[in-house]
Amino acid sequence: MDTVKRTKIKDLLASEPGKTVRAKGWVRTKRGNKQVKFIALNDGSTINNIQIVADATLFDEELLKRVTTGASLNVLGELVPSIGSGQAVEIQAKEIEIYGDCDPMRFPLQKKDTSLEYLRSVAHMRLRTNTFGAVLRIRHAMAFAIHKFFNDKGFVYLNTPLITESDAEGAGDMFQVTTLDLKNIQLDKKGNVDFSRDFFGKKTSLTVSGQLEGELGATAVGEIYTFGPTFRAENSNTPRHLAEFWMIEPEMAFYDINDDMELAEEFVKYLVQYALDNCMDDLQFLNDKYDDGLIERLRSVLGISFERVTYTRAVEILEEAIANGKQFEFPVHWGTDFQSEHERYLVEQYFKKPVILIDFPKDIKAFYMKQNEDGRTVRGMDVLFPKIGEIIGGSEREASLEKLEQRIDELGMSRKNLEWYIDTRRYGTVPHSGFGLGFERLLLFVTGMANIRDVIPFPRTPKNAEF
Ligand code: 4AD
Ligand code: MG
């Protein structure tokens, strides 16, 4: 009997009854009476628990007392048809071993407070809850689907560096990487920090985007994507920003902005479809617990085409809305960057579907975007989603050496530090495009969670980097 190997609960629940099985997991709940105990056991393989039925006459009373919420068990028993548990099968226990007790008075995951705010304060334990189990499984499924999508299209997965000298987005919100002794900084003659003494001999930071290196890959092997951690030291404590997040950045030679938009739309629809096809148990749980419009909203983006709108037209729409009494916290006029309230108005109230904004004023976008003929806009695109706002940012890239250099100069950036990048335009330049999808923004949409801290296992936000 001892040789019966463990089967995961997901597989047990799909098995035919009539055999001896072993389940291992953590107790979710225990109920019953003097004669019989019903234990809901979960091992993380599925949102669903398996019911363990323990006949009290077969077990030591002390042992059954120790079966508390959170305790970990090794159970051997007979898989039998279930009458009442809501599942087809349950386990009639023959042997119960307690791997680890769980003191009900001290266990941080009590029934009394399961709010997401509270769970963030016990983030090291929250992964054991149904909610975070569901989120983690969906997160994994989406990561797998991302690799599958690009692999099936022949894209090459390119690993770009996390430590870099360049500031791709020109935003300046970077985390510095240094081995200099902060208590004893050497200054040069001008009073600046002497980075020649630093580990890399230069000032370095954590990357805000792998795009520039991605372009080197795309202009060599045609189509690449990156999928890795990304760091931004912007001090914005919002439900949509993390200091450490994951970004997927495809970059494609010979794609213009229209090809770029088509790929972005196909990509997110593929991911949503994949979630609906493969994560229904978890989606249903999140739908029932937090957001009863979730599954409906996921289905709603599949059947329709995303609306393509120029920035200039969007400004008109927002100005009309304001003229008709709509109030926004932040002002709008041609040349301003939209706030998420503006993005959400366009998506949720005006178009009532995902929107792709194009042709932005060049002054609110990065130096590498292809300049339009009008001299004042660039061929950028932002994909906006309901409840979230921007989920993707991308563009066709400036392929002309002359225009790129001129823009770098205009912005007062250093050409010297970018020579390696500019070489792509010097030697066999090609039209090319790409975009970045924020992985956690995608997960906000797919899980229906409202706060980005709840879709990453270990969130990093201002003043928060514990474990
Ligand atoms: O629009 P962004 O800044 O674009 C880029 O970084 C380009 N280099 C992408 C490219 O063309 N290859 O960022 C892309 C996406 C955003 O649309 C958003 O989804 C996500 O990254 N993002 C963040 N997600 C979480 N926390 C933050 N602080 C984020 N900043 C950007
Ligand atoms: Mg952006």
Short mmCIF file of N, CA, C and O in Angstrom, two decimals, residues 314-427:
data_model
loop_
_atom_site.label_atom_id
_atom_site.label_comp_id
_atom_site.label_asym_id
_atom_site.label_seq_id
_atom_site.Cartn_x
_atom_site.Cartn_y
_atom_site.Cartn_z
N ALA A 314 -8.85 61.64 -31.71
CA ALA A 314 -9.19 61.34 -30.32
C ALA A 314 -9.27 62.63 -29.50
O ALA A 314 -10.15 62.78 -28.64
N VAL A 315 -8.38 63.57 -29.77
CA VAL A 315 -8.44 64.85 -29.06
C VAL A 315 -9.77 65.54 -29.35
O VAL A 315 -10.43 66.05 -28.44
N GLU A 316 -10.17 65.51 -30.62
CA GLU A 316 -11.47 66.11 -30.97
C GLU A 316 -12.62 65.47 -30.20
O GLU A 316 -13.49 66.16 -29.67
N ILE A 317 -12.58 64.14 -30.13
CA ILE A 317 -13.66 63.43 -29.42
C ILE A 317 -13.69 63.84 -27.95
O ILE A 317 -14.76 64.10 -27.38
N LEU A 318 -12.51 63.93 -27.34
CA LEU A 318 -12.45 64.30 -25.93
C LEU A 318 -12.89 65.74 -25.72
O LEU A 318 -13.61 66.06 -24.76
N GLU A 319 -12.51 66.60 -26.66
CA GLU A 319 -12.93 68.01 -26.53
C GLU A 319 -14.44 68.15 -26.68
O GLU A 319 -15.09 68.92 -25.96
N GLU A 320 -15.01 67.37 -27.63
CA GLU A 320 -16.48 67.37 -27.77
C GLU A 320 -17.14 66.91 -26.48
O GLU A 320 -18.15 67.48 -26.04
N ALA A 321 -16.56 65.84 -25.88
CA ALA A 321 -17.14 65.32 -24.64
C ALA A 321 -17.11 66.39 -23.55
O ALA A 321 -18.09 66.57 -22.81
N ILE A 322 -15.99 67.11 -23.47
CA ILE A 322 -15.88 68.15 -22.45
C ILE A 322 -16.91 69.26 -22.71
O ILE A 322 -17.60 69.73 -21.80
N ALA A 323 -17.05 69.61 -24.00
CA ALA A 323 -18.04 70.63 -24.38
C ALA A 323 -19.44 70.21 -23.98
O ALA A 323 -20.30 71.03 -23.66
N ASN A 324 -19.67 68.88 -23.98
CA ASN A 324 -21.00 68.37 -23.61
C ASN A 324 -21.12 68.06 -22.12
O ASN A 324 -22.01 67.34 -21.71
N GLY A 325 -20.16 68.54 -21.33
CA GLY A 325 -20.32 68.42 -19.89
C GLY A 325 -19.51 67.33 -19.21
O GLY A 325 -19.53 67.20 -17.99
N LYS A 326 -18.80 66.51 -19.98
CA LYS A 326 -17.98 65.46 -19.37
C LYS A 326 -16.82 66.10 -18.61
O LYS A 326 -16.17 67.02 -19.11
N GLN A 327 -16.59 65.64 -17.37
CA GLN A 327 -15.50 66.23 -16.58
C GLN A 327 -14.34 65.26 -16.46
O GLN A 327 -14.52 64.09 -16.16
N PHE A 328 -13.15 65.77 -16.75
CA PHE A 328 -11.92 65.00 -16.53
C PHE A 328 -11.08 65.73 -15.50
O PHE A 328 -11.14 66.96 -15.40
N GLU A 329 -10.27 64.96 -14.79
CA GLU A 329 -9.38 65.58 -13.81
C GLU A 329 -8.28 66.37 -14.51
O GLU A 329 -7.90 67.46 -14.11
N PHE A 330 -7.74 65.78 -15.61
CA PHE A 330 -6.63 66.42 -16.32
C PHE A 330 -7.12 67.05 -17.63
O PHE A 330 -8.01 66.53 -18.28
N PRO A 331 -6.51 68.18 -18.01
CA PRO A 331 -6.92 68.86 -19.24
C PRO A 331 -6.47 68.10 -20.50
O PRO A 331 -5.56 67.28 -20.43
N VAL A 332 -7.13 68.38 -21.60
CA VAL A 332 -6.77 67.78 -22.89
C VAL A 332 -6.67 68.87 -23.93
O VAL A 332 -7.58 69.68 -24.08
N HIS A 333 -5.57 68.91 -24.63
CA HIS A 333 -5.50 69.66 -25.87
C HIS A 333 -4.43 69.03 -26.74
O HIS A 333 -3.64 68.21 -26.25
N TRP A 334 -4.40 69.38 -28.02
CA TRP A 334 -3.46 68.74 -28.92
C TRP A 334 -2.04 68.93 -28.39
O TRP A 334 -1.62 70.07 -28.15
N GLY A 335 -1.35 67.84 -28.21
CA GLY A 335 0.03 67.93 -27.72
C GLY A 335 0.20 67.35 -26.32
O GLY A 335 1.32 67.08 -25.90
N THR A 336 -0.91 67.14 -25.60
CA THR A 336 -0.78 66.54 -24.26
C THR A 336 -0.83 65.02 -24.38
O THR A 336 -1.45 64.47 -25.29
N ASP A 337 -0.18 64.36 -23.43
CA ASP A 337 -0.26 62.92 -23.32
C ASP A 337 -1.57 62.58 -22.62
O ASP A 337 -1.94 63.24 -21.66
N PHE A 338 -2.27 61.56 -23.13
CA PHE A 338 -3.54 61.22 -22.48
C PHE A 338 -3.29 60.58 -21.12
O PHE A 338 -2.35 59.84 -20.93
N GLN A 339 -4.18 60.84 -20.20
CA GLN A 339 -4.21 60.15 -18.91
C GLN A 339 -5.12 58.94 -19.05
O GLN A 339 -5.92 58.86 -19.99
N SER A 340 -5.04 58.06 -18.08
CA SER A 340 -5.84 56.85 -18.23
C SER A 340 -7.34 57.16 -18.21
O SER A 340 -8.12 56.44 -18.84
N GLU A 341 -7.77 58.23 -17.57
CA GLU A 341 -9.20 58.60 -17.62
C GLU A 341 -9.64 58.91 -19.05
O GLU A 341 -10.76 58.59 -19.47
N HIS A 342 -8.75 59.52 -19.84
CA HIS A 342 -9.09 59.84 -21.23
C HIS A 342 -9.14 58.56 -22.07
O HIS A 342 -10.04 58.36 -22.88
N GLU A 343 -8.14 57.71 -21.82
CA GLU A 343 -8.09 56.45 -22.57
C GLU A 343 -9.34 55.63 -22.29
O GLU A 343 -9.95 55.06 -23.20
N ARG A 344 -9.71 55.60 -21.02
CA ARG A 344 -10.86 54.76 -20.66
C ARG A 344 -12.18 55.35 -21.19
O ARG A 344 -13.09 54.60 -21.53
N TYR A 345 -12.24 56.66 -21.27
CA TYR A 345 -13.45 57.25 -21.86
C TYR A 345 -13.59 56.80 -23.32
O TYR A 345 -14.68 56.39 -23.76
N LEU A 346 -12.49 56.89 -24.06
CA LEU A 346 -12.53 56.50 -25.48
C LEU A 346 -12.96 55.05 -25.64
O LEU A 346 -13.79 54.71 -26.48
N VAL A 347 -12.40 54.18 -24.80
CA VAL A 347 -12.64 52.74 -24.93
C VAL A 347 -14.02 52.35 -24.39
O VAL A 347 -14.78 51.64 -25.05
N GLU A 348 -14.32 52.81 -23.18
CA GLU A 348 -15.49 52.28 -22.49
C GLU A 348 -16.77 53.02 -22.85
O GLU A 348 -17.84 52.44 -22.88
N GLN A 349 -16.64 54.33 -23.11
CA GLN A 349 -17.87 55.07 -23.33
C GLN A 349 -18.08 55.47 -24.79
O GLN A 349 -19.19 55.43 -25.29
N TYR A 350 -17.01 55.84 -25.47
CA TYR A 350 -17.19 56.32 -26.83
C TYR A 350 -17.24 55.18 -27.84
O TYR A 350 -18.25 54.97 -28.50
N PHE A 351 -16.17 54.42 -27.94
CA PHE A 351 -16.13 53.35 -28.96
C PHE A 351 -16.69 52.04 -28.44
O PHE A 351 -17.09 51.18 -29.20
N LYS A 352 -16.66 51.85 -27.12
CA LYS A 352 -17.14 50.60 -26.51
C LYS A 352 -16.43 49.37 -27.06
O LYS A 352 -17.02 48.31 -27.26
N LYS A 353 -15.17 49.50 -27.33
CA LYS A 353 -14.32 48.37 -27.71
C LYS A 353 -12.86 48.80 -27.64
O LYS A 353 -12.57 50.00 -27.54
N PRO A 354 -11.92 47.84 -27.70
CA PRO A 354 -10.50 48.23 -27.66
C PRO A 354 -10.17 49.19 -28.80
O PRO A 354 -10.72 49.09 -29.90
N VAL A 355 -9.28 50.11 -28.51
CA VAL A 355 -8.94 51.17 -29.46
C VAL A 355 -7.43 51.15 -29.70
O VAL A 355 -6.64 50.96 -28.76
N ILE A 356 -7.05 51.33 -30.97
CA ILE A 356 -5.62 51.54 -31.26
C ILE A 356 -5.44 52.99 -31.68
O ILE A 356 -5.96 53.41 -32.72
N LEU A 357 -4.74 53.74 -30.85
CA LEU A 357 -4.44 55.14 -31.17
C LEU A 357 -3.17 55.20 -32.00
O LEU A 357 -2.20 54.51 -31.70
N ILE A 358 -3.18 56.04 -33.05
CA ILE A 358 -1.98 56.16 -33.90
C ILE A 358 -1.64 57.62 -34.16
O ILE A 358 -2.46 58.52 -33.89
N ASP A 359 -0.46 57.84 -34.72
CA ASP A 359 -0.02 59.17 -35.15
C ASP A 359 -0.04 60.20 -34.01
O ASP A 359 -0.81 61.16 -34.03
N PHE A 360 0.87 60.01 -33.08
CA PHE A 360 0.97 60.90 -31.91
C PHE A 360 1.86 62.10 -32.21
O PHE A 360 2.75 62.03 -33.06
N PRO A 361 1.67 63.20 -31.47
CA PRO A 361 2.63 64.30 -31.55
C PRO A 361 4.02 63.77 -31.23
O PRO A 361 4.18 63.01 -30.28
N LYS A 362 5.01 64.18 -32.02
CA LYS A 362 6.35 63.58 -31.82
C LYS A 362 6.92 63.94 -30.46
O LYS A 362 7.72 63.17 -29.91
N ASP A 363 6.50 65.05 -29.90
CA ASP A 363 7.11 65.49 -28.64
C ASP A 363 6.70 64.67 -27.41
O ASP A 363 7.31 64.80 -26.36
N ILE A 364 5.65 63.87 -27.54
CA ILE A 364 5.29 63.04 -26.38
C ILE A 364 5.73 61.59 -26.57
O ILE A 364 5.38 60.72 -25.77
N LYS A 365 6.49 61.33 -27.66
CA LYS A 365 6.91 59.94 -27.90
C LYS A 365 8.43 59.85 -28.03
O LYS A 365 9.12 60.85 -28.16
N ALA A 366 8.92 58.62 -27.99
CA ALA A 366 10.37 58.38 -27.95
C ALA A 366 11.03 58.71 -29.29
O ALA A 366 10.37 58.76 -30.33
N PHE A 367 12.35 58.89 -29.23
CA PHE A 367 13.13 59.38 -30.38
C PHE A 367 13.13 58.45 -31.58
O PHE A 367 13.34 58.87 -32.70
N TYR A 368 12.87 57.16 -31.34
CA TYR A 368 13.05 56.17 -32.41
C TYR A 368 11.83 56.00 -33.32
O TYR A 368 11.84 55.23 -34.25
N MET A 369 10.73 56.71 -33.03
CA MET A 369 9.52 56.47 -33.81
C MET A 369 9.59 57.13 -35.18
O MET A 369 10.12 58.23 -35.33
N LYS A 370 9.05 56.46 -36.18
CA LYS A 370 9.12 56.96 -37.55
C LYS A 370 8.33 58.26 -37.67
O LYS A 370 7.19 58.35 -37.25
N GLN A 371 8.98 59.26 -38.28
CA GLN A 371 8.35 60.56 -38.41
C GLN A 371 7.42 60.59 -39.62
O GLN A 371 7.76 60.11 -40.69
N ASN A 372 6.25 61.15 -39.41
CA ASN A 372 5.29 61.29 -40.51
C ASN A 372 5.66 62.49 -41.38
O ASN A 372 6.42 63.36 -40.97
N GLU A 373 5.05 62.53 -42.59
CA GLU A 373 5.31 63.61 -43.54
C GLU A 373 4.96 64.99 -42.98
O GLU A 373 5.57 65.99 -43.34
N ASP A 374 3.95 65.03 -42.10
CA ASP A 374 3.47 66.33 -41.61
C ASP A 374 4.47 67.06 -40.72
O ASP A 374 4.26 68.22 -40.35
N GLY A 375 5.56 66.38 -40.35
CA GLY A 375 6.59 67.03 -39.56
C GLY A 375 6.24 67.20 -38.09
O GLY A 375 7.07 67.68 -37.31
N ARG A 376 5.05 66.83 -37.68
CA ARG A 376 4.74 67.01 -36.25
C ARG A 376 4.21 65.75 -35.56
O ARG A 376 4.08 65.73 -34.34
N THR A 377 3.91 64.71 -36.34
CA THR A 377 3.47 63.47 -35.69
C THR A 377 4.39 62.30 -36.06
O THR A 377 5.15 62.38 -37.02
N VAL A 378 4.30 61.25 -35.24
CA VAL A 378 5.10 60.05 -35.48
C VAL A 378 4.20 58.83 -35.54
O VAL A 378 3.08 58.83 -35.01
N ARG A 379 4.72 57.78 -36.19
CA ARG A 379 3.93 56.58 -36.43
C ARG A 379 3.96 55.64 -35.23
O ARG A 379 4.40 54.49 -35.32
N GLY A 380 3.50 56.15 -34.11
CA GLY A 380 3.39 55.32 -32.91
C GLY A 380 2.00 54.74 -32.81
O GLY A 380 1.06 55.20 -33.48
N MET A 381 1.85 53.72 -31.99
CA MET A 381 0.51 53.17 -31.72
C MET A 381 0.42 52.75 -30.26
O MET A 381 1.37 52.22 -29.69
N ASP A 382 -0.72 53.02 -29.65
CA ASP A 382 -1.01 52.53 -28.31
C ASP A 382 -2.30 51.72 -28.39
O ASP A 382 -3.28 52.19 -28.96
N VAL A 383 -2.29 50.53 -27.83
CA VAL A 383 -3.52 49.74 -27.76
C VAL A 383 -4.16 49.97 -26.39
O VAL A 383 -3.51 49.77 -25.36
N LEU A 384 -5.40 50.41 -26.40
CA LEU A 384 -6.11 50.74 -25.15
C LEU A 384 -7.21 49.71 -24.89
O LEU A 384 -7.95 49.35 -25.81
N PHE A 385 -7.32 49.28 -23.64
CA PHE A 385 -8.28 48.24 -23.29
C PHE A 385 -9.25 48.73 -22.21
O PHE A 385 -8.90 49.59 -21.39
N PRO A 386 -10.46 48.13 -22.21
CA PRO A 386 -11.41 48.50 -21.17
C PRO A 386 -10.86 48.23 -19.77
O PRO A 386 -10.16 47.24 -19.56
N LYS A 387 -11.16 49.09 -18.83
CA LYS A 387 -10.78 49.01 -17.42
C LYS A 387 -9.30 49.26 -17.16
O LYS A 387 -8.92 49.43 -16.01
N ILE A 388 -8.46 49.23 -18.18
CA ILE A 388 -7.03 49.31 -17.95
C ILE A 388 -6.40 50.54 -18.60
O ILE A 388 -5.55 51.20 -18.01
N GLY A 389 -6.86 50.87 -19.81
CA GLY A 389 -6.17 51.91 -20.57
C GLY A 389 -5.08 51.26 -21.40
O GLY A 389 -5.29 50.17 -21.95
N GLU A 390 -3.89 51.88 -21.42
CA GLU A 390 -2.83 51.37 -22.31
C GLU A 390 -2.33 50.00 -21.87
O GLU A 390 -1.88 49.81 -20.75
N ILE A 391 -2.37 49.08 -22.82
CA ILE A 391 -1.87 47.73 -22.54
C ILE A 391 -0.65 47.46 -23.42
O ILE A 391 0.26 46.71 -23.04
N ILE A 392 -0.60 48.11 -24.60
CA ILE A 392 0.52 47.97 -25.55
C ILE A 392 0.95 49.35 -26.02
O ILE A 392 0.11 50.21 -26.28
N GLY A 393 2.27 49.54 -26.14
CA GLY A 393 2.82 50.73 -26.80
C GLY A 393 3.81 50.27 -27.85
O GLY A 393 4.60 49.37 -27.60
N GLY A 394 3.75 50.87 -29.04
CA GLY A 394 4.68 50.45 -30.09
C GLY A 394 4.77 51.47 -31.20
O GLY A 394 4.23 52.58 -31.08
N SER A 395 5.47 51.11 -32.26
CA SER A 395 5.59 52.04 -33.39
C SER A 395 6.28 51.38 -34.57
O SER A 395 6.91 50.33 -34.43
N GLU A 396 6.15 52.06 -35.74
CA GLU A 396 7.12 51.81 -36.80
C GLU A 396 8.35 52.60 -36.38
O GLU A 396 8.26 53.64 -35.74
N ARG A 397 9.55 52.09 -36.71
CA ARG A 397 10.78 52.74 -36.29
C ARG A 397 11.30 53.65 -37.39
O ARG A 397 11.13 53.37 -38.58
N GLU A 398 11.97 54.71 -36.99
CA GLU A 398 12.59 55.59 -37.98
C GLU A 398 13.73 54.83 -38.65
O GLU A 398 14.70 54.47 -37.98
N ALA A 399 13.59 54.57 -39.96
CA ALA A 399 14.62 53.77 -40.65
C ALA A 399 15.68 54.66 -41.30
O ALA A 399 16.74 54.17 -41.69
N SER A 400 15.39 55.96 -41.44
CA SER A 400 16.33 56.84 -42.12
C SER A 400 17.41 57.32 -41.16
O SER A 400 17.12 57.88 -40.10
N LEU A 401 18.65 57.09 -41.55
CA LEU A 401 19.78 57.50 -40.71
C LEU A 401 19.73 58.99 -40.41
O LEU A 401 19.89 59.42 -39.26
N GLU A 402 19.49 59.75 -41.49
CA GLU A 402 19.52 61.21 -41.36
C GLU A 402 18.46 61.70 -40.37
O GLU A 402 18.74 62.48 -39.45
N LYS A 403 17.23 61.22 -40.55
CA LYS A 403 16.14 61.68 -39.67
C LYS A 403 16.35 61.23 -38.23
O LYS A 403 16.02 61.94 -37.29
N LEU A 404 16.87 60.03 -38.07
CA LEU A 404 17.09 59.52 -36.72
C LEU A 404 18.14 60.36 -35.99
O LEU A 404 17.94 60.79 -34.85
N GLU A 405 19.23 60.63 -36.69
CA GLU A 405 20.29 61.42 -36.06
C GLU A 405 19.80 62.82 -35.72
O GLU A 405 20.10 63.38 -34.66
N GLN A 406 19.03 63.37 -36.63
CA GLN A 406 18.52 64.71 -36.42
C GLN A 406 17.61 64.76 -35.19
O GLN A 406 17.67 65.68 -34.38
N ARG A 407 16.80 63.72 -35.01
CA ARG A 407 15.89 63.67 -33.86
C ARG A 407 16.67 63.49 -32.55
O ARG A 407 16.33 64.10 -31.53
N ILE A 408 17.70 62.67 -32.60
CA ILE A 408 18.53 62.47 -31.41
C ILE A 408 19.16 63.81 -30.98
O ILE A 408 19.15 64.17 -29.80
N ASP A 409 19.63 64.56 -31.98
CA ASP A 409 20.23 65.87 -31.69
C ASP A 409 19.19 66.83 -31.12
O ASP A 409 19.42 67.51 -30.11
N GLU A 410 18.02 66.86 -31.79
CA GLU A 410 16.95 67.75 -31.35
C GLU A 410 16.61 67.54 -29.88
O GLU A 410 16.30 68.48 -29.15
N LEU A 411 16.62 66.28 -29.47
CA LEU A 411 16.23 65.96 -28.10
C LEU A 411 17.39 66.11 -27.12
O LEU A 411 17.24 65.86 -25.92
N GLY A 412 18.56 66.51 -27.65
CA GLY A 412 19.71 66.70 -26.77
C GLY A 412 20.25 65.40 -26.21
O GLY A 412 20.86 65.37 -25.14
N MET A 413 19.98 64.29 -26.93
CA MET A 413 20.50 63.00 -26.46
C MET A 413 21.92 62.80 -27.01
O MET A 413 22.33 63.48 -27.94
N SER A 414 22.63 61.85 -26.41
CA SER A 414 24.02 61.62 -26.84
C SER A 414 24.07 60.62 -27.98
O SER A 414 23.68 59.47 -27.84
N ARG A 415 24.55 61.09 -29.17
CA ARG A 415 24.71 60.19 -30.30
C ARG A 415 25.79 59.16 -30.01
O ARG A 415 25.71 58.03 -30.45
N LYS A 416 26.79 59.61 -29.27
CA LYS A 416 27.95 58.76 -29.03
C LYS A 416 27.54 57.47 -28.32
O LYS A 416 27.94 56.37 -28.71
N ASN A 417 26.68 57.60 -27.29
CA ASN A 417 26.25 56.40 -26.57
C ASN A 417 25.37 55.48 -27.40
O ASN A 417 25.14 54.34 -27.04
N LEU A 418 24.82 56.04 -28.50
CA LEU A 418 23.87 55.26 -29.30
C LEU A 418 24.46 54.78 -30.62
O LEU A 418 23.74 54.24 -31.45
N GLU A 419 25.77 54.96 -30.80
CA GLU A 419 26.38 54.58 -32.09
C GLU A 419 26.05 53.14 -32.48
O GLU A 419 25.75 52.84 -33.63
N TRP A 420 26.09 52.26 -31.50
CA TRP A 420 25.81 50.84 -31.79
C TRP A 420 24.40 50.66 -32.35
O TRP A 420 24.18 49.82 -33.22
N TYR A 421 23.47 51.48 -31.88
CA TYR A 421 22.08 51.40 -32.35
C TYR A 421 21.95 52.05 -33.73
O TYR A 421 21.31 51.51 -34.64
N ILE A 422 22.59 53.20 -33.86
CA ILE A 422 22.50 53.94 -35.12
C ILE A 422 23.11 53.12 -36.28
O ILE A 422 22.68 53.25 -37.43
N ASP A 423 24.04 52.25 -35.98
CA ASP A 423 24.64 51.40 -37.01
C ASP A 423 23.60 50.57 -37.77
O ASP A 423 23.79 50.25 -38.93
N THR A 424 22.48 50.22 -37.11
CA THR A 424 21.44 49.46 -37.83
C THR A 424 20.90 50.27 -38.99
O THR A 424 20.43 49.70 -39.98
N ARG A 425 20.95 51.60 -38.91
CA ARG A 425 20.48 52.46 -40.00
C ARG A 425 21.60 52.74 -40.99
O ARG A 425 21.34 53.17 -42.12
N ARG A 426 22.84 52.54 -40.57
CA ARG A 426 23.98 52.79 -41.46
C ARG A 426 24.22 51.64 -42.40
O ARG A 426 24.63 51.82 -43.53
N TYR A 427 24.00 50.43 -41.91
CA TYR A 427 24.36 49.25 -42.68
C TYR A 427 23.11 48.44 -42.97
O TYR A 427 22.65 47.68 -42.13
#
